[in-house]
PDB file of C-alpha atoms in Angstrom:
ATOM      1  CA  GLY A1327       9.334  -9.498 -12.722  1.00 38.00           C
ATOM      2  CA  GLU A1328       9.100  -6.222 -10.897  1.00 41.00           C
ATOM      3  CA  SER A1329      12.278  -4.220 -10.713  1.00 47.00           C
ATOM      4  CA  VAL A1330      13.414  -0.694 -10.165  1.00 53.00           C
ATOM      5  CA  GLY A1331      16.898   0.172 -11.259  1.00 47.00           C
ATOM      6  CA  LEU A1332      19.226   3.111 -11.558  1.00 42.00           C
ATOM      7  CA  HIS A1333      21.480   4.203 -14.406  1.00 45.00           C
ATOM      8  CA  LEU A1334      24.471   5.318 -12.344  1.00 48.00           C
ATOM      9  CA  PRO A1335      25.609   3.898  -9.004  1.00 84.00           C
ATOM     10  CA  THR A1336      27.707   6.967  -8.097  1.00 91.00           C
ATOM     11  CA  LEU A1337      27.366  10.649  -8.935  1.00 93.00           C
ATOM     12  CA  SER A1338      29.865  13.339  -7.993  1.00 95.00           C
ATOM     13  CA  VAL A1339      28.943  17.013  -8.329  1.00 96.00           C
ATOM     14  CA  GLN A1340      30.428  20.338  -7.352  1.00 97.00           C
ATOM     15  CA  GLU A1341      28.746  22.255  -4.574  1.00 97.00           C
ATOM     16  CA  GLY A1342      26.286  24.712  -6.068  1.00 97.00           C
ATOM     17  CA  ASP A1343      25.751  22.723  -9.258  1.00 97.00           C
ATOM     18  CA  ASN A1344      22.543  20.929 -10.119  1.00 97.00           C
ATOM     19  CA  SER A1345      22.323  17.155  -9.677  1.00 97.00           C
ATOM     20  CA  ILE A1346      20.279  14.760 -11.748  1.00 96.00           C
ATOM     21  CA  ILE A1347      19.704  11.209 -10.540  1.00 95.00           C
ATOM     22  CA  ASN A1348      18.015   8.809 -12.923  1.00 93.00           C
ATOM     23  CA  CYS A1349      15.921   5.713 -12.409  1.00 92.00           C
ATOM     24  CA  ALA A1350      14.314   3.151 -14.695  1.00 91.00           C
ATOM     25  CA  TYR A1351      11.346   1.058 -13.693  1.00 89.00           C
ATOM     26  CA  SER A1352       9.813  -1.948 -15.377  1.00 80.00           C
ATOM     27  CA  ASN A1353       6.317  -2.341 -13.923  1.00 88.00           C
ATOM     28  CA  SER A1354       3.931  -0.381 -16.113  1.00 87.00           C
ATOM     29  CA  ALA A1355       1.183  -0.946 -13.534  1.00 88.00           C
ATOM     30  CA  SER A1356       2.982   1.118 -10.893  1.00 90.00           C
ATOM     31  CA  ASP A1357       0.939   4.201 -10.132  1.00 88.00           C
ATOM     32  CA  TYR A1358       3.016   6.030  -7.579  1.00 91.00           C
ATOM     33  CA  PHE A1359       6.723   6.798  -7.285  1.00 93.00           C
ATOM     34  CA  ILE A1360       8.783   8.105  -4.428  1.00 94.00           C
ATOM     35  CA  TRP A1361      12.338   9.325  -3.973  1.00 96.00           C
ATOM     36  CA  TYR A1362      14.040   8.593  -0.681  1.00 97.00           C
ATOM     37  CA  LYS A1363      17.320   9.855   0.726  1.00 97.00           C
ATOM     38  CA  GLN A1364      19.397   7.674   3.008  1.00 96.00           C
ATOM     39  CA  GLU A1365      22.261   9.054   5.065  1.00 94.00           C
ATOM     40  CA  SER A1366      24.805   6.819   6.711  1.00 91.00           C
ATOM     41  CA  GLY A1367      23.411   4.980   9.722  1.00 91.00           C
ATOM     42  CA  LYS A1368      19.852   6.130   9.111  1.00 94.00           C
ATOM     43  CA  GLY A1369      16.750   4.781   7.483  1.00 96.00           C
ATOM     44  CA  PRO A1370      15.524   6.146   4.143  1.00 96.00           C
ATOM     45  CA  GLN A1371      13.798   9.508   4.373  1.00 96.00           C
ATOM     46  CA  PHE A1372      11.066  10.787   2.058  1.00 95.00           C
ATOM     47  CA  ILE A1373      12.063  13.529  -0.377  1.00 95.00           C
ATOM     48  CA  ILE A1374       9.335  13.846  -2.960  1.00 96.00           C
ATOM     49  CA  ASP A1375       6.696  11.750  -4.675  1.00 94.00           C
ATOM     50  CA  ILE A1376       4.707  11.745  -7.889  1.00 94.00           C
ATOM     51  CA  ARG A1377       1.624   9.968  -9.123  1.00 92.00           C
ATOM     52  CA  SER A1378       1.486   8.323 -12.523  1.00 91.00           C
ATOM     53  CA  ASN A1379      -1.047  10.881 -13.795  1.00 93.00           C
ATOM     54  CA  MET A1380       1.603  13.611 -13.484  1.00 95.00           C
ATOM     55  CA  ASP A1381       4.871  14.169 -15.332  1.00 96.00           C
ATOM     56  CA  LYS A1382       6.476  16.732 -13.072  1.00 97.00           C
ATOM     57  CA  ARG A1383       6.365  17.746  -9.451  1.00 97.00           C
ATOM     58  CA  GLN A1384       8.426  20.352  -7.660  1.00 96.00           C
ATOM     59  CA  GLY A1385       9.455  20.691  -4.070  1.00 93.00           C
ATOM     60  CA  GLN A1386      11.970  22.801  -2.281  1.00 92.00           C
ATOM     61  CA  ARG A1387      15.144  22.576  -4.429  1.00 96.00           C
ATOM     62  CA  VAL A1388      13.978  19.210  -5.789  1.00 97.00           C
ATOM     63  CA  THR A1389      12.013  18.269  -8.872  1.00 98.00           C
ATOM     64  CA  VAL A1390      10.842  14.838  -9.938  1.00 97.00           C
ATOM     65  CA  LEU A1391      10.156  14.070 -13.588  1.00 97.00           C
ATOM     66  CA  LEU A1392       8.232  11.044 -14.757  1.00 97.00           C
ATOM     67  CA  ASN A1393       8.266   9.728 -18.313  1.00 95.00           C
ATOM     68  CA  LYS A1394       5.849   6.829 -18.508  1.00 92.00           C
ATOM     69  CA  THR A1395       6.539   6.232 -22.195  1.00 93.00           C
ATOM     70  CA  VAL A1396      10.067   5.064 -21.476  1.00 93.00           C
ATOM     71  CA  LYS A1397       9.452   4.156 -17.821  1.00 92.00           C
ATOM     72  CA  HIS A1398      11.956   6.658 -16.550  1.00 94.00           C
ATOM     73  CA  LEU A1399      12.071   8.716 -13.387  1.00 95.00           C
ATOM     74  CA  SER A1400      14.533  11.423 -12.435  1.00 97.00           C
ATOM     75  CA  LEU A1401      15.312  13.521  -9.403  1.00 97.00           C
ATOM     76  CA  GLN A1402      16.782  16.952  -9.908  1.00 98.00           C
ATOM     77  CA  ILE A1403      18.421  18.751  -7.001  1.00 98.00           C
ATOM     78  CA  ALA A1404      19.092  22.439  -7.524  1.00 97.00           C
ATOM     79  CA  ALA A1405      22.149  24.145  -6.036  1.00 97.00           C
ATOM     80  CA  THR A1406      23.474  20.944  -4.511  1.00 97.00           C
ATOM     81  CA  GLN A1407      24.831  21.328  -0.989  1.00 96.00           C
ATOM     82  CA  PRO A1408      27.203  19.169   1.093  1.00 96.00           C
ATOM     83  CA  GLY A1409      24.207  18.072   3.159  1.00 96.00           C
ATOM     84  CA  ASP A1410      22.762  16.479   0.058  1.00 97.00           C
ATOM     85  CA  SER A1411      25.491  13.844   0.087  1.00 96.00           C
ATOM     86  CA  ALA A1412      23.704  10.544   0.605  1.00 95.00           C
ATOM     87  CA  VAL A1413      22.330   7.525  -1.232  1.00 95.00           C
ATOM     88  CA  TYR A1414      19.170   8.221  -3.191  1.00 96.00           C
ATOM     89  CA  PHE A1415      16.592   5.539  -3.939  1.00 95.00           C
ATOM     90  CA  CYS A1416      13.674   5.620  -6.262  1.00 94.00           C
ATOM     91  CA  ALA A1417      10.784   3.408  -5.253  1.00 93.00           C
ATOM     92  CA  GLU A1418       7.575   2.383  -6.926  1.00 92.00           C
ATOM     93  CA  ASN A1419       4.230   1.418  -5.485  1.00 88.00           C
ATOM     94  CA  THR A1420       2.281  -1.379  -7.026  1.00 77.00           C
ATOM     95  CA  GLY A1421      -1.146  -2.550  -5.919  1.00 69.00           C
ATOM     96  CA  GLY A1422      -1.648  -3.093  -2.198  1.00 65.00           C
ATOM     97  CA  PHE A1423       0.832  -0.367  -1.324  1.00 74.00           C
ATOM     98  CA  LYS A1424       3.789  -2.651  -1.859  1.00 82.00           C
ATOM     99  CA  THR A1425       6.846  -0.427  -2.174  1.00 88.00           C
ATOM    100  CA  ILE A1426       9.768  -1.714  -4.228  1.00 89.00           C
ATOM    101  CA  PHE A1427      13.142   0.004  -4.023  1.00 91.00           C
ATOM    102  CA  GLY A1428      15.886   0.312  -6.584  1.00 87.00           C
ATOM    103  CA  ALA A1429      19.577  -0.249  -5.898  1.00 83.00           C
ATOM    104  CA  GLY A1430      20.377   3.397  -5.146  1.00 91.00           C
ATOM    105  CA  THR A1431      22.738   6.111  -6.364  1.00 94.00           C
ATOM    106  CA  ARG A1432      25.383   7.545  -4.086  1.00 94.00           C
ATOM    107  CA  LEU A1433      25.704  11.311  -4.449  1.00 96.00           C
ATOM    108  CA  PHE A1434      29.005  12.956  -3.514  1.00 95.00           C
ATOM    109  CA  VAL A1435      29.086  16.723  -3.227  1.00 96.00           C
ATOM    110  CA  LYS A1436      32.511  18.294  -3.617  1.00 93.00           C
ATOM    111  CA  ALA A1437      33.156  21.524  -1.768  1.00 88.00           C
TER     112      ALA A1437
ATOM    113  CA  GLU B 938       5.323  12.975  16.706  1.00 61.00           C
ATOM    114  CA  ALA B 939       7.702  10.227  17.727  1.00 77.00           C
ATOM    115  CA  GLY B 940       9.331   8.295  14.908  1.00 93.00           C
ATOM    116  CA  VAL B 941       9.637   4.576  14.284  1.00 97.00           C
ATOM    117  CA  ALA B 942      11.621   2.965  17.102  1.00 97.00           C
ATOM    118  CA  GLN B 943      13.829  -0.061  16.528  1.00 98.00           C
ATOM    119  CA  SER B 944      16.071  -2.113  18.762  1.00 97.00           C
ATOM    120  CA  PRO B 945      18.732  -3.251  19.070  1.00 98.00           C
ATOM    121  CA  ARG B 946      20.739  -0.920  16.821  1.00 97.00           C
ATOM    122  CA  TYR B 947      23.553  -3.424  16.469  1.00 97.00           C
ATOM    123  CA  LYS B 948      23.800  -7.156  16.951  1.00 98.00           C
ATOM    124  CA  ILE B 949      26.657  -9.570  16.319  1.00 98.00           C
ATOM    125  CA  ILE B 950      25.992 -13.298  16.433  1.00 98.00           C
ATOM    126  CA  GLU B 951      27.533 -16.481  15.162  1.00 97.00           C
ATOM    127  CA  LYS B 952      25.925 -18.493  12.407  1.00 97.00           C
ATOM    128  CA  ARG B 953      23.223 -20.885  13.533  1.00 97.00           C
ATOM    129  CA  GLN B 954      22.359 -18.662  16.489  1.00 98.00           C
ATOM    130  CA  SER B 955      19.045 -16.844  16.748  1.00 98.00           C
ATOM    131  CA  VAL B 956      18.252 -13.137  16.916  1.00 98.00           C
ATOM    132  CA  ALA B 957      15.160 -10.995  17.336  1.00 98.00           C
ATOM    133  CA  PHE B 958      14.488  -7.413  16.330  1.00 98.00           C
ATOM    134  CA  TRP B 959      11.784  -5.171  17.701  1.00 98.00           C
ATOM    135  CA  CYS B 960       9.892  -2.313  16.082  1.00 98.00           C
ATOM    136  CA  ASN B 961       7.416   0.204  17.428  1.00 97.00           C
ATOM    137  CA  PRO B 962       5.770   2.136  14.591  1.00 96.00           C
ATOM    138  CA  ILE B 963       4.358   5.626  14.626  1.00 94.00           C
ATOM    139  CA  SER B 964       1.227   5.769  16.742  1.00 92.00           C
ATOM    140  CA  GLY B 965      -1.866   5.148  14.676  1.00 89.00           C
ATOM    141  CA  HIS B 966      -0.042   3.736  11.664  1.00 91.00           C
ATOM    142  CA  ALA B 967      -1.894   0.603  10.617  1.00 90.00           C
ATOM    143  CA  THR B 968       0.621  -0.691   8.088  1.00 92.00           C
ATOM    144  CA  LEU B 969       4.026  -1.955   9.155  1.00 95.00           C
ATOM    145  CA  TYR B 970       6.855  -3.219   6.976  1.00 96.00           C
ATOM    146  CA  TRP B 971      10.097  -5.081   7.547  1.00 98.00           C
ATOM    147  CA  TYR B 972      12.833  -4.592   4.958  1.00 97.00           C
ATOM    148  CA  GLN B 973      16.247  -6.202   4.652  1.00 97.00           C
ATOM    149  CA  GLN B 974      19.014  -3.963   3.322  1.00 95.00           C
ATOM    150  CA  ILE B 975      22.249  -5.689   2.384  1.00 92.00           C
ATOM    151  CA  LEU B 976      25.276  -3.390   2.126  1.00 89.00           C
ATOM    152  CA  GLY B 977      25.300  -1.538  -1.175  1.00 87.00           C
ATOM    153  CA  GLN B 978      21.761  -2.532  -2.112  1.00 90.00           C
ATOM    154  CA  GLY B 979      18.306  -1.079  -1.840  1.00 92.00           C
ATOM    155  CA  PRO B 980      15.863  -2.237   0.835  1.00 95.00           C
ATOM    156  CA  LYS B 981      14.115  -5.511   0.035  1.00 95.00           C
ATOM    157  CA  LEU B 982      10.634  -6.074   1.416  1.00 94.00           C
ATOM    158  CA  LEU B 983      10.385  -9.060   3.748  1.00 97.00           C
ATOM    159  CA  ILE B 984       6.899  -8.718   5.151  1.00 96.00           C
ATOM    160  CA  GLN B 985       4.011  -6.252   5.267  1.00 94.00           C
ATOM    161  CA  PHE B 986       1.373  -6.130   8.009  1.00 94.00           C
ATOM    162  CA  GLN B 987      -1.986  -4.394   7.990  1.00 91.00           C
ATOM    163  CA  ASN B 988      -2.909  -4.089  11.668  1.00 89.00           C
ATOM    164  CA  ASN B 989      -2.099  -7.590  12.974  1.00 87.00           C
ATOM    165  CA  GLY B 990      -2.643  -9.413   9.681  1.00 92.00           C
ATOM    166  CA  VAL B 991      -0.024 -10.311   7.076  1.00 93.00           C
ATOM    167  CA  VAL B 992      -0.585  -8.633   3.696  1.00 91.00           C
ATOM    168  CA  ASP B 993       2.541  -9.828   1.902  1.00 91.00           C
ATOM    169  CA  ASP B 994       5.260 -12.207   3.048  1.00 95.00           C
ATOM    170  CA  SER B 995       6.207 -13.611  -0.345  1.00 93.00           C
ATOM    171  CA  GLN B 996       9.873 -12.604   0.052  1.00 94.00           C
ATOM    172  CA  LEU B 997      10.264 -13.824   3.631  1.00 96.00           C
ATOM    173  CA  PRO B 998      12.502 -16.923   3.937  1.00 95.00           C
ATOM    174  CA  LYS B 999      10.008 -18.755   6.072  1.00 95.00           C
ATOM    175  CA  ASP B1000      12.314 -21.641   6.914  1.00 96.00           C
ATOM    176  CA  ARG B1001      14.344 -19.306   9.130  1.00 97.00           C
ATOM    177  CA  PHE B1002      12.565 -15.949   9.363  1.00 98.00           C
ATOM    178  CA  SER B1003       9.377 -15.225  11.258  1.00 98.00           C
ATOM    179  CA  ALA B1004       7.564 -12.050  12.170  1.00 97.00           C
ATOM    180  CA  GLU B1005       4.557 -11.167  14.220  1.00 96.00           C
ATOM    181  CA  ARG B1006       2.464  -8.169  15.154  1.00 94.00           C
ATOM    182  CA  LEU B1007       0.142  -9.671  17.691  1.00 82.00           C
ATOM    183  CA  LYS B1008      -1.690  -6.574  18.948  1.00 87.00           C
ATOM    184  CA  GLY B1009      -1.465  -4.595  15.751  1.00 85.00           C
ATOM    185  CA  VAL B1010       1.074  -2.183  17.192  1.00 92.00           C
ATOM    186  CA  ASP B1011       4.688  -3.227  17.719  1.00 95.00           C
ATOM    187  CA  SER B1012       6.305  -6.064  15.843  1.00 97.00           C
ATOM    188  CA  THR B1013       9.173  -8.526  16.164  1.00 98.00           C
ATOM    189  CA  LEU B1014      11.257 -10.121  13.438  1.00 98.00           C
ATOM    190  CA  LYS B1015      13.133 -13.293  14.316  1.00 98.00           C
ATOM    191  CA  ILE B1016      15.849 -15.211  12.511  1.00 98.00           C
ATOM    192  CA  GLN B1017      16.614 -18.767  13.557  1.00 97.00           C
ATOM    193  CA  PRO B1018      19.081 -20.157  12.673  1.00 97.00           C
ATOM    194  CA  ALA B1019      21.054 -17.269  11.218  1.00 97.00           C
ATOM    195  CA  LYS B1020      23.270 -17.654   8.155  1.00 97.00           C
ATOM    196  CA  LEU B1021      26.208 -15.557   7.036  1.00 97.00           C
ATOM    197  CA  GLU B1022      24.135 -14.069   4.221  1.00 96.00           C
ATOM    198  CA  ASP B1023      21.660 -12.667   6.741  1.00 97.00           C
ATOM    199  CA  SER B1024      24.175  -9.957   7.615  1.00 97.00           C
ATOM    200  CA  ALA B1025      22.300  -6.788   6.773  1.00 97.00           C
ATOM    201  CA  VAL B1026      20.400  -3.849   8.200  1.00 97.00           C
ATOM    202  CA  TYR B1027      16.826  -4.695   9.090  1.00 98.00           C
ATOM    203  CA  LEU B1028      14.586  -1.701   8.585  1.00 98.00           C
ATOM    204  CA  CYS B1029      11.122  -1.249   9.977  1.00 98.00           C
ATOM    205  CA  ALA B1030       8.730   1.238   8.397  1.00 97.00           C
ATOM    206  CA  SER B1031       5.142   2.273   8.942  1.00 95.00           C
ATOM    207  CA  ARG B1032       2.431   4.051   7.006  1.00 91.00           C
ATOM    208  CA  PRO B1033      -1.036   5.386   7.795  1.00 81.00           C
ATOM    209  CA  HIS B1034      -3.966   3.158   6.953  1.00 67.00           C
ATOM    210  CA  SER B1035      -5.806   5.274   4.451  1.00 55.00           C
ATOM    211  CA  SER B1036      -4.202   6.703   1.354  1.00 54.00           C
ATOM    212  CA  GLY B1037      -7.133   8.826   0.320  1.00 48.00           C
ATOM    213  CA  GLY B1038      -6.145  11.438  -2.209  1.00 48.00           C
ATOM    214  CA  SER B1039      -3.137  12.564  -0.273  1.00 50.00           C
ATOM    215  CA  SER B1040       0.114  11.305  -1.721  1.00 55.00           C
ATOM    216  CA  GLY B1041       1.821  11.831   1.626  1.00 62.00           C
ATOM    217  CA  ALA B1042      -0.249   9.051   3.148  1.00 63.00           C
ATOM    218  CA  ASN B1043       1.548   6.560   0.914  1.00 76.00           C
ATOM    219  CA  VAL B1044       4.956   7.542   2.211  1.00 86.00           C
ATOM    220  CA  LEU B1045       6.806   5.141   4.466  1.00 92.00           C
ATOM    221  CA  THR B1046       8.466   6.414   7.625  1.00 95.00           C
ATOM    222  CA  PHE B1047      11.512   4.350   8.484  1.00 97.00           C
ATOM    223  CA  GLY B1048      13.295   3.625  11.705  1.00 97.00           C
ATOM    224  CA  ALA B1049      17.090   3.831  11.937  1.00 97.00           C
ATOM    225  CA  GLY B1050      17.414   0.083  11.449  1.00 97.00           C
ATOM    226  CA  SER B1051      19.048  -2.817  13.255  1.00 98.00           C
ATOM    227  CA  ARG B1052      22.429  -3.810  11.893  1.00 97.00           C
ATOM    228  CA  LEU B1053      23.054  -7.560  12.065  1.00 98.00           C
ATOM    229  CA  THR B1054      26.467  -9.128  11.610  1.00 98.00           C
ATOM    230  CA  VAL B1055      26.608 -12.906  11.392  1.00 98.00           C
ATOM    231  CA  LEU B1056      30.079 -14.407  11.915  1.00 97.00           C
TER     232      LEU B1056
END
């Protein structure tokens, strides 16, 4: 069935270091992927997205990499800050704009 | 623009009681979603509306959950009777109708959620 999963449930990084959050997906028909950030007590918030015809997309301090060969997605955060502490979800869109979320990775940023 | 509004923020009920959650999406957003997020897990899609029609409710436990979006704007999600395992945050999200070539149009905007505790 459809599933989106993550390699690590928790990631702890030092402030100023780069963070890499990984995600595996299983539906080869998914054509659009999104990373969301969820802070405590809030709903998920859009960070960055990528279409399946791309392998890299950059935003402000964030980069998403897509490897369709191995069905792998990653989110890179440069110069991680305390405000980046949150749970990060990758999500995939299948036909009909159905968005499926993975289990999430909790990022801790140590000062 | 105003975000997605949800109420109540918190609700505590006993099992077998009923509860209803309300969502007002971003103005003009045709697609509305209800997700269930159990503690420590990712959001799970319950139901997806396009205007006032149901697009996908395959994961909605229809024996106890119901949802409606009668006028194609705000929506309610009801649980009756509630079970202990229904304890979760219920998230509402909305999205514009047309995706076009803009990837941003496929992004969901979420409300803060309604946290349900069933005792």
